[in-house]
Tab-separated table of C-alpha atoms in Angstrom:
chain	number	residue	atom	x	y	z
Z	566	UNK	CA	0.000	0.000	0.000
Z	567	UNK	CA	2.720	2.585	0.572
Z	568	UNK	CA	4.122	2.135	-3.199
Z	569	UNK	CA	0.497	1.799	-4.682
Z	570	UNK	CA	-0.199	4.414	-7.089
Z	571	UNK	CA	-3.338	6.785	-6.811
Z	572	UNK	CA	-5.115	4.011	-9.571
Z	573	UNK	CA	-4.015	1.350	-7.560
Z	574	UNK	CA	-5.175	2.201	-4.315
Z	575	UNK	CA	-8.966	3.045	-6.568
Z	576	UNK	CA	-8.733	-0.175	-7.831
Z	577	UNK	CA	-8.444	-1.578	-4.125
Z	578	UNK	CA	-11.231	0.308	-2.487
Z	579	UNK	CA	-13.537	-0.719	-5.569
Z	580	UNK	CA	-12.553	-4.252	-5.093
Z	581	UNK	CA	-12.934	-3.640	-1.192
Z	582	UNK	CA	-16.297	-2.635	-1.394
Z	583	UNK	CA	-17.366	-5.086	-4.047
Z	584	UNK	CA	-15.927	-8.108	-1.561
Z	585	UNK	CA	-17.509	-5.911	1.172
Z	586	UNK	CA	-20.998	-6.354	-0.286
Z	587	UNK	CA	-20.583	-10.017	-1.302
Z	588	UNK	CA	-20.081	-10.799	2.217
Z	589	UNK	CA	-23.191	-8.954	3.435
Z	590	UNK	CA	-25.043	-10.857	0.847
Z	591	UNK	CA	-23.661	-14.076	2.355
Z	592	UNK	CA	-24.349	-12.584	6.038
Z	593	UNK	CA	-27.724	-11.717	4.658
Z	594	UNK	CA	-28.245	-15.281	3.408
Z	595	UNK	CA	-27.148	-17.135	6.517
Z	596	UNK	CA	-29.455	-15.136	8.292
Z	597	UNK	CA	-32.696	-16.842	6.740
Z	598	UNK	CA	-33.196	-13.961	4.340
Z	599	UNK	CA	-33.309	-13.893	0.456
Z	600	UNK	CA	-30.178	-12.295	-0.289
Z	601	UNK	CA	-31.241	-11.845	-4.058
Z	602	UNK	CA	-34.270	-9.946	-2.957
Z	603	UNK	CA	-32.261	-7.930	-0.692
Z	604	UNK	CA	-29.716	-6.835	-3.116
Z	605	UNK	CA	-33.020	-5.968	-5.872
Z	606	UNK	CA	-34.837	-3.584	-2.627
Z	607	UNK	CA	-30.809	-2.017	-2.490
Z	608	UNK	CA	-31.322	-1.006	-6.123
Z	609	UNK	CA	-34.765	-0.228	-6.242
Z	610	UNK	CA	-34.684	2.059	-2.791
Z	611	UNK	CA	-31.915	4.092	-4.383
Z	612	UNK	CA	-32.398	4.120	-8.125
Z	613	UNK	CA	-36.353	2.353	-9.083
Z	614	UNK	CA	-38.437	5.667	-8.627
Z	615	UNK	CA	-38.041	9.138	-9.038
Z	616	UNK	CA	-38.285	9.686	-5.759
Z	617	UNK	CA	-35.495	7.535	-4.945
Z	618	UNK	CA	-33.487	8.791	-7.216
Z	619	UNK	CA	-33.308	12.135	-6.191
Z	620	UNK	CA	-33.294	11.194	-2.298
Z	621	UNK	CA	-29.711	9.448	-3.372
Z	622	UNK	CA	-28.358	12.447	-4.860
Z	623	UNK	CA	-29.627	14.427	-1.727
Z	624	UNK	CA	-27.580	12.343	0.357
Z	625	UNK	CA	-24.555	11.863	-2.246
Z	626	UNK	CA	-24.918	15.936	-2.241
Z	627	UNK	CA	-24.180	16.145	1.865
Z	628	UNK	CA	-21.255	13.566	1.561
Z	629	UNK	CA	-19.230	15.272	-1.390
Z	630	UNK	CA	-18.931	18.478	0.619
Z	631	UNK	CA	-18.108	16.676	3.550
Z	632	UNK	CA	-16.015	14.033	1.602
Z	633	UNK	CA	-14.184	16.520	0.106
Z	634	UNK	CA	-13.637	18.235	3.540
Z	635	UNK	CA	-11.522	15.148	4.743
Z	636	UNK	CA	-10.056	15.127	2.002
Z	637	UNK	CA	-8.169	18.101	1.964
Z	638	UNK	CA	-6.757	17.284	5.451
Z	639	UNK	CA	-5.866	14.111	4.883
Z	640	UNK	CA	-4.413	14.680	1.701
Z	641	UNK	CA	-2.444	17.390	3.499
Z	642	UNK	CA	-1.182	14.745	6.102
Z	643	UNK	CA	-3.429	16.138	8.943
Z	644	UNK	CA	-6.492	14.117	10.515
Z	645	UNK	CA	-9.438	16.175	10.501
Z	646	UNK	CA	-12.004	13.952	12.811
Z	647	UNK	CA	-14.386	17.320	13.431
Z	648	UNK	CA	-15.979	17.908	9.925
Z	649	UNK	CA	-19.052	16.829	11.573
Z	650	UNK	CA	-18.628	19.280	14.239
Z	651	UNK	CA	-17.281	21.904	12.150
Z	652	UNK	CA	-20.471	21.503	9.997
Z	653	UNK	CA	-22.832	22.104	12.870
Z	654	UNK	CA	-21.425	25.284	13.655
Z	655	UNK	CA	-21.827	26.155	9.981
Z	656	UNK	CA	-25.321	24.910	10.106
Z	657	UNK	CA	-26.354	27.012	12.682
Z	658	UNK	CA	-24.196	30.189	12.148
Z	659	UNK	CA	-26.046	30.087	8.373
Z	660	UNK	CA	-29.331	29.854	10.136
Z	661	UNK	CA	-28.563	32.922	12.363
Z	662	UNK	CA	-27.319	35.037	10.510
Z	663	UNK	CA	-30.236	34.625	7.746
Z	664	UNK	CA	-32.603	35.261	10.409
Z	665	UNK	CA	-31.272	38.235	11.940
Z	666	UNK	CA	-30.896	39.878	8.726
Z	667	UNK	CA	-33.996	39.239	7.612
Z	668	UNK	CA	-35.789	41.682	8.872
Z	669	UNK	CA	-33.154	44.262	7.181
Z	670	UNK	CA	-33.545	42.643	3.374
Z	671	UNK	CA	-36.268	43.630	1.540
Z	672	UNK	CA	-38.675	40.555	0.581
Z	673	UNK	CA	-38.872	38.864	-3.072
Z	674	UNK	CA	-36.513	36.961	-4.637
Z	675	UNK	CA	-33.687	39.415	-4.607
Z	676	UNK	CA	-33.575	39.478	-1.161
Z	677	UNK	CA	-33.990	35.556	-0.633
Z	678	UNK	CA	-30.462	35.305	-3.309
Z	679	UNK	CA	-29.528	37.897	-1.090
Z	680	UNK	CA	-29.947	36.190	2.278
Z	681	UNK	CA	-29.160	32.294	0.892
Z	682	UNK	CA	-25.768	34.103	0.102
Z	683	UNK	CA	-24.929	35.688	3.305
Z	684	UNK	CA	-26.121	32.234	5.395
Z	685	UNK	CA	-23.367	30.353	3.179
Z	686	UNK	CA	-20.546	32.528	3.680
Z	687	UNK	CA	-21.972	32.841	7.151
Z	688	UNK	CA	-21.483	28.748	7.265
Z	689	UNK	CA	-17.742	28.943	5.679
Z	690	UNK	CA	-16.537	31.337	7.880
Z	691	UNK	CA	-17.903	29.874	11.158
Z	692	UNK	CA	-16.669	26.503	9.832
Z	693	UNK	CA	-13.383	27.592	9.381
Z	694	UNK	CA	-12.851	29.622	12.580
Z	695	UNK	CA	-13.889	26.033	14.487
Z	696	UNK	CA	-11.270	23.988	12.067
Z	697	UNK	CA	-8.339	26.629	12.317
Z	698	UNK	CA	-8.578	26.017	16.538
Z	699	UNK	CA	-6.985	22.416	16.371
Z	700	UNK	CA	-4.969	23.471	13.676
Z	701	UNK	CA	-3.376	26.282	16.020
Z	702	UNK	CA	-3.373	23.808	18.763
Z	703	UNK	CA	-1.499	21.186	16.392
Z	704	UNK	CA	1.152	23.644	14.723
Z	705	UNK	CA	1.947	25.686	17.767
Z	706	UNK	CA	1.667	23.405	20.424
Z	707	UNK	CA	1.952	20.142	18.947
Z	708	UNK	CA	-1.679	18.816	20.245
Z	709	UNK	CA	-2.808	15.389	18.645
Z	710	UNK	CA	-5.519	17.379	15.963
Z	711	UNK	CA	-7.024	13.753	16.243
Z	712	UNK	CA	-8.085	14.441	19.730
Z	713	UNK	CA	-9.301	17.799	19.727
Z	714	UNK	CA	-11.354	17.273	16.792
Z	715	UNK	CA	-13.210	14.681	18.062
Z	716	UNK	CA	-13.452	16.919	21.417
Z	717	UNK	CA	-15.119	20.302	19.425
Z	718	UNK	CA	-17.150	17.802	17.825
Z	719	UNK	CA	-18.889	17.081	21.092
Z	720	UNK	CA	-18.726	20.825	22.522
Z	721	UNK	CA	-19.928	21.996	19.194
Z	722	UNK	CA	-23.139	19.076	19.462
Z	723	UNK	CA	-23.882	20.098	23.456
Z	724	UNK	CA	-23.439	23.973	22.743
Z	725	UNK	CA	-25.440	24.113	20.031
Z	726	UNK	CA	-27.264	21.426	20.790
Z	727	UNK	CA	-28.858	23.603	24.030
Z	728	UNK	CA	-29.538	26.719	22.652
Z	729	UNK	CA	-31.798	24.903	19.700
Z	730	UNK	CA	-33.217	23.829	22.265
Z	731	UNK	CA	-33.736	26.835	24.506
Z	732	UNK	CA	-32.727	30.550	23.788
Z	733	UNK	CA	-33.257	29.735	19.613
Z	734	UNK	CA	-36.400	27.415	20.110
Z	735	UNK	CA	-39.277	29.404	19.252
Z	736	UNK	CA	-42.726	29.363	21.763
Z	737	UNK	CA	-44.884	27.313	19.586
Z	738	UNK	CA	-42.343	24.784	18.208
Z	739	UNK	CA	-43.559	21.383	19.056
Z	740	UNK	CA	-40.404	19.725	18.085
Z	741	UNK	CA	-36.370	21.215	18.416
Z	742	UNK	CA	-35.747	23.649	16.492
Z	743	UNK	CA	-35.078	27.583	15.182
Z	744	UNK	CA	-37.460	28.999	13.512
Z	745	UNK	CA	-38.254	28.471	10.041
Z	746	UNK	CA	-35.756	30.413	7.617
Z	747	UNK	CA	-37.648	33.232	5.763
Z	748	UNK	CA	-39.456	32.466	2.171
Z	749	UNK	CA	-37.397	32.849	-0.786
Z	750	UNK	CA	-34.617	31.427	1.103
Z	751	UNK	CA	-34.069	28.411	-1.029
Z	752	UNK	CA	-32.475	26.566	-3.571
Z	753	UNK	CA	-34.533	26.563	-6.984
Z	754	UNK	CA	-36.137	23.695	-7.753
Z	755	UNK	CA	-35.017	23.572	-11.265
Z	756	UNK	CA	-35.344	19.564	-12.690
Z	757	UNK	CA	-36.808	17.437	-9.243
Z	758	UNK	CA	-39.978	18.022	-7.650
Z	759	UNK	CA	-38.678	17.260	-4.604
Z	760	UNK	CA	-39.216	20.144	-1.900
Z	761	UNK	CA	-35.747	18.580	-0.356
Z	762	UNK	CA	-33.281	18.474	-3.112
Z	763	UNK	CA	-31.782	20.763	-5.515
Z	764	UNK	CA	-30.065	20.517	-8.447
Z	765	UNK	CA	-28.658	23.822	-7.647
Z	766	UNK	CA	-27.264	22.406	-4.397
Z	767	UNK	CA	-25.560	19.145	-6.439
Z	768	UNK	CA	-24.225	21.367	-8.851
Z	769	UNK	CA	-22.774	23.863	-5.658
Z	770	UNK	CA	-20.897	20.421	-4.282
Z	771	UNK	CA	-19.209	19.747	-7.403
Z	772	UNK	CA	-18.260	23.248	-8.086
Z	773	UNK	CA	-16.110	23.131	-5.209
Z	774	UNK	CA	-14.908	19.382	-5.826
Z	775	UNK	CA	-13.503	21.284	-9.191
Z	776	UNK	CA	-11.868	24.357	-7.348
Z	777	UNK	CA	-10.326	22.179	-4.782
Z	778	UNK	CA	-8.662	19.993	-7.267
Z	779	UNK	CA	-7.293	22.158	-9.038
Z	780	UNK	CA	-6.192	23.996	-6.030
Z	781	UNK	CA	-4.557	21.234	-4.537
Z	782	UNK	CA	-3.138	19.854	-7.880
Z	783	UNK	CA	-2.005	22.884	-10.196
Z	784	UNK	CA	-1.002	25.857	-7.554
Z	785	UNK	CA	1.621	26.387	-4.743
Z	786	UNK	CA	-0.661	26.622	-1.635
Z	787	UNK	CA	-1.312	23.235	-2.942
Z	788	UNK	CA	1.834	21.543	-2.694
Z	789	UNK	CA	2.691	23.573	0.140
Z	790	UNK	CA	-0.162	21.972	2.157
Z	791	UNK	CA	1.198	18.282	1.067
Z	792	UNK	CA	4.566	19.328	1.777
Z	793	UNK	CA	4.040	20.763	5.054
Z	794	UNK	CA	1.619	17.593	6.226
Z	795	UNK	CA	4.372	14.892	5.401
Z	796	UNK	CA	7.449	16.613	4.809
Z	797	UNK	CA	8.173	19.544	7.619
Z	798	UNK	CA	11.513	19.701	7.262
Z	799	UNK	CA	11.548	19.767	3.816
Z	800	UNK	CA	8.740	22.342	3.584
Z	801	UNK	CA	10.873	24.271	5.849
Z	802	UNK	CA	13.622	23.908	3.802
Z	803	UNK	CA	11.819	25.230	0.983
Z	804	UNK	CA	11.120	28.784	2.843
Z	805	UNK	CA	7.299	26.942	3.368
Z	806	UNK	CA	5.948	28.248	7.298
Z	807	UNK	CA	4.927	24.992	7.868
Z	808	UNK	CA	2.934	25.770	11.181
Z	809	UNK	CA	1.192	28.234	9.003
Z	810	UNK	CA	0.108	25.991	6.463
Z	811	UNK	CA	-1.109	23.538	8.465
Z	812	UNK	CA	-3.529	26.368	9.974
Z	813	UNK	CA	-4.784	27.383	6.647
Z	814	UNK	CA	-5.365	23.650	5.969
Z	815	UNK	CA	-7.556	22.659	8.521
Z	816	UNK	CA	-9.227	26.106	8.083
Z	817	UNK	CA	-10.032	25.501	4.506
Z	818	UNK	CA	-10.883	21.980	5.269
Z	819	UNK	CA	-13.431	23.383	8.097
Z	820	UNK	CA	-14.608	25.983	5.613
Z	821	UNK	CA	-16.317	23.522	3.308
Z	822	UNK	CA	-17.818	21.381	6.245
Z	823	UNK	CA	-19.391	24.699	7.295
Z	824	UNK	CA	-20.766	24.573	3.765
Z	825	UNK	CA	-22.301	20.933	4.515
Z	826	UNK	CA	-24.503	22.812	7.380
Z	827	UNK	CA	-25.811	25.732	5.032
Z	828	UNK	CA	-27.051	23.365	2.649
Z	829	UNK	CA	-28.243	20.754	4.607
Z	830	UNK	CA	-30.230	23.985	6.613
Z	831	UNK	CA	-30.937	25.175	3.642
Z	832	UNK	CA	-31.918	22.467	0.996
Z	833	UNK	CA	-32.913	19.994	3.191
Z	834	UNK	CA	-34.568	21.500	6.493
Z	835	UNK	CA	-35.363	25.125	5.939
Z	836	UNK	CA	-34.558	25.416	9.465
Z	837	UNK	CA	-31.742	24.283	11.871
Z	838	UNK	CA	-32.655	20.890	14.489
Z	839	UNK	CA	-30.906	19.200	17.758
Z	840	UNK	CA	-26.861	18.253	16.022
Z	841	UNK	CA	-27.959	14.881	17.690
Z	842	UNK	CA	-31.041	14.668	15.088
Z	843	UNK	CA	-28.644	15.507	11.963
Z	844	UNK	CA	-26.996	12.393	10.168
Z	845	UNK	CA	-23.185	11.269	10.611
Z	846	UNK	CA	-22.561	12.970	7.274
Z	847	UNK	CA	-18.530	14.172	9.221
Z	848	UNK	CA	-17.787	10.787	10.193
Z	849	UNK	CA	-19.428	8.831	7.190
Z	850	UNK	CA	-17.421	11.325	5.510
Z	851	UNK	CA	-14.099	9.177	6.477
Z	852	UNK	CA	-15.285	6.661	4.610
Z	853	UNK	CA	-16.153	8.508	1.703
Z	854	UNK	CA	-12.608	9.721	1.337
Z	855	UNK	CA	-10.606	6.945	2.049
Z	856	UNK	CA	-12.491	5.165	-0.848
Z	857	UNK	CA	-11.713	7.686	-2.872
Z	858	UNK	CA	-8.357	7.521	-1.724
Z	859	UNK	CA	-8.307	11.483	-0.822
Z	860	UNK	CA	-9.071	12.603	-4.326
Z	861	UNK	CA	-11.067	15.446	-4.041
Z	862	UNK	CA	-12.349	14.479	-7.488
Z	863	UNK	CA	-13.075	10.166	-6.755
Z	864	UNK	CA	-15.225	11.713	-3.864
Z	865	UNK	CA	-17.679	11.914	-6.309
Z	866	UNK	CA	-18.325	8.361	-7.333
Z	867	UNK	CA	-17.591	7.282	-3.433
Z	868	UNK	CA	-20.534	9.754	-2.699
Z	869	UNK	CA	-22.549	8.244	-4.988
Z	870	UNK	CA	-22.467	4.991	-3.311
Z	871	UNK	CA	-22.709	5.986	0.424
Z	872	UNK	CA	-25.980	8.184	-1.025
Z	873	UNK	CA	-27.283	5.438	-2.215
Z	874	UNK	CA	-26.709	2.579	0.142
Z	875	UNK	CA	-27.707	5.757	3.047
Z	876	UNK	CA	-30.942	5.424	0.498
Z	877	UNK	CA	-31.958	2.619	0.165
Z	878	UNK	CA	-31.894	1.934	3.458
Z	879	UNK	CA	-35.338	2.823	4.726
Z	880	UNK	CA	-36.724	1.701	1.655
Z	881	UNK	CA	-35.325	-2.113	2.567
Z	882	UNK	CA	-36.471	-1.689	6.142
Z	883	UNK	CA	-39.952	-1.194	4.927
Z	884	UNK	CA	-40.284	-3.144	1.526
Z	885	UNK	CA	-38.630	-6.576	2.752
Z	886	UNK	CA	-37.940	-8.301	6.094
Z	887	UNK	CA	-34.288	-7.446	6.999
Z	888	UNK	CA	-33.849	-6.000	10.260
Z	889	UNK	CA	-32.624	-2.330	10.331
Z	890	UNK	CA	-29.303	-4.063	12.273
Z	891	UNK	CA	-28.525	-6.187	9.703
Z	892	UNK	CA	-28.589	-3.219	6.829
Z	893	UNK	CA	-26.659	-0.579	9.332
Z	894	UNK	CA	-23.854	-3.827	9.775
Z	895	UNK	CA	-23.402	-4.411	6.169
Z	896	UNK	CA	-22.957	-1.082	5.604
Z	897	UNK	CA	-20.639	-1.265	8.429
Z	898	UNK	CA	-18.533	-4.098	6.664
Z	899	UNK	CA	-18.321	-1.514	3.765
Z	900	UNK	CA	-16.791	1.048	5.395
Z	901	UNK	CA	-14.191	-1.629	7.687
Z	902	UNK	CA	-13.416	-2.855	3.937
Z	903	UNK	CA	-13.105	0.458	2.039
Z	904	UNK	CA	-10.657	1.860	5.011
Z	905	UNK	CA	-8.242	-0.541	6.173
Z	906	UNK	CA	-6.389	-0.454	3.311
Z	907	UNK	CA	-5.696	3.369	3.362
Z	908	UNK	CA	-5.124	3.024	6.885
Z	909	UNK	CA	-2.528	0.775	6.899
Z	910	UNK	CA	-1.126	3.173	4.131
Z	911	UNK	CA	-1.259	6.389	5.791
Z	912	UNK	CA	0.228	4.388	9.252
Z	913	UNK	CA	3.054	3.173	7.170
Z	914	UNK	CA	3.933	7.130	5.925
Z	915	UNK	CA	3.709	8.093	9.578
Z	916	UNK	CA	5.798	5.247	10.850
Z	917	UNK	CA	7.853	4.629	8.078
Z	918	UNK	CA	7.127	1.172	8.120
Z	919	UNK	CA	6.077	-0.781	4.803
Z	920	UNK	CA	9.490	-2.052	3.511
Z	921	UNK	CA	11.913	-0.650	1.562
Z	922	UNK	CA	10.581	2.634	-0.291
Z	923	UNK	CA	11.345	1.997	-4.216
């Protein structure tokens, strides 16, 4: 794995996850289920309607973002565990900031654009500012950024977590929540019906899967953020601030999970709920890189199949007789499968084990 090239390691996570699914078909099997009809409800949940169609690229819309969010850390040789902290701040500071300004922007159209763009940068900004902590902590005081992500991810949940639930919850909400973002704040619905999906939204995700690779591939702050993840010294070397760059790393890494919050707030919820209530899109989002072996641009195709398989699992559930356990282990086995691999990789570049480097 540490001499596999980038097509290599693709080629492995494919075959991962096709052995990964064989063997849930087999666990499904020896379970005293039809593992032929389970495999048909998998396709049919996330590709056999409209409907399911465009609930797949929902979900394949939220992992790209936050795909591509680990993906710039860990190409960069830093372990960003918070994205799904990071995009719970964004979430919420999008929210706010929509509503407070609302009352300031006049209403139509115009001022919906108008509003939908301040609650993104809102979410990139705040997302940042939460990533470029642990990246301070890690370049200036050598803190494990492994650790202290995973420890904003639970300050950001509690925090934010209480105040949805009390100073932000409005009188008459029956459930936990901020109030309802103003009309005209929206994606257009421009192809799908669906009141929680946008084209607009899909096409926003791989906008930035575009700017990010060719960031990371074709400029300087590029290669200085791979130099200074693996290579201090030599970054240093090179007149690269290495502490510096690992800031703006983890920064830009936080910025577009702050994105993942303003569009799931605003393409999927049209309002902000309890962080416990939102999906694991930050840690599923490990996954979702590591298959695509942290290329911003194989994110895609990895989304695509975590949207899917996140899918078609309610439709399963309902349409066949497979326990929810069973379906939430197999996709389990998927993600042990897809992430080994790169983990024994990325141990072996830390450690310098692996053999002889050729």
């Amino acid at each position: 794995m540490l001499d596999a090239t980038l097509y290599e390691r693709i080629g492995i996570a494919i075959g991962s996850t096709g052995l990964a699914l064989l063997i849930g078909l087999v666990v499904v099997a020896a379970a005293g289920h039809n593992p032929l009809l389970f495999a048909q409800q998998l396709v049919v949940g996330s590709f056999g309607s409209t409907g399911a169609f465009t609930r797949t690229l929902r979900f394949t819309t939220l992992f790209i973002l936050a795909g591509v969010a680990v993906a710039i850390a860990f190409r960069a040789g830093v372990f960003n565990i918070g994205v799904q902290g990071q995009l719970i701040v964004g979430g919420i500071a999008c929210v706010l900031s929509i509503i407070w300004l609302a009352p300031f922007v006049p209403a139509g159209a115009v001022g919906g654009v108008g509003l939908t763009l301040v609650g993104l940068l809102a979410a990139v900004v705040a997302g940042g500012l939460y990533a470029a902590l642990p990246g301070v902590l890690k370049a200036y005081y050598g803190a494990n950024e492994i650790i202290t992500t995973i420890m904003l991810n639970f300050i950001a949940i509690g925090i934010v977590g209480w105040a949805v639930d009390g100073p932000l919850r409005p009188d008459d909400a029956r459930s936990v929540r901020t109030e309802y973002l103003p009309e005209g704040v929206a994606f257009p619905q421009l192809v799908f019906s669906d009141p929680n999906f946008s084209i607009v939204g899909l096409a926003l995700a791989l906008a930035v899967v575009g700017v990010v690779a060719v960031g990371m591939a074709r400029t300087s702050f590029g290669y200085d953020m791979v130099t200074s993840g693996y290579q201090t010294s030599a970054a240093r070397f090179a007149g690269v601030d290495p502490q510096r760059t690992i800031v703006a790393t983890m920064t830009l890494s936080g910025m577009v999970a702050g994105l993942v919050g303003a569009v799931f707030a605003i393409m999927v919820q049209g309002y902000f709920i309890d962080p416990s209530g939102i999906g694991t899109y930050g840690f599923d989002a490990i996954a979702v890189s590591l298959l695509a072996a942290n290329n911003p641009v194989g994110v895609v195709p990895a989304s695509l199949l975590f949207g899917a398989l996140e899918s078609s699992g309610s439709h399963v559930q309902i349409h066949s007789d497979v326990p929810v356990q069973l379906i939430d282990g197999i996709v389990g086995v998927v993600v042990l499968f897809v992430a080994a691999p790169e983990l024994f990789r990325m141990i072996a570049k830390r450690t310098g084990l692996g053999g002889d480097r050729r």
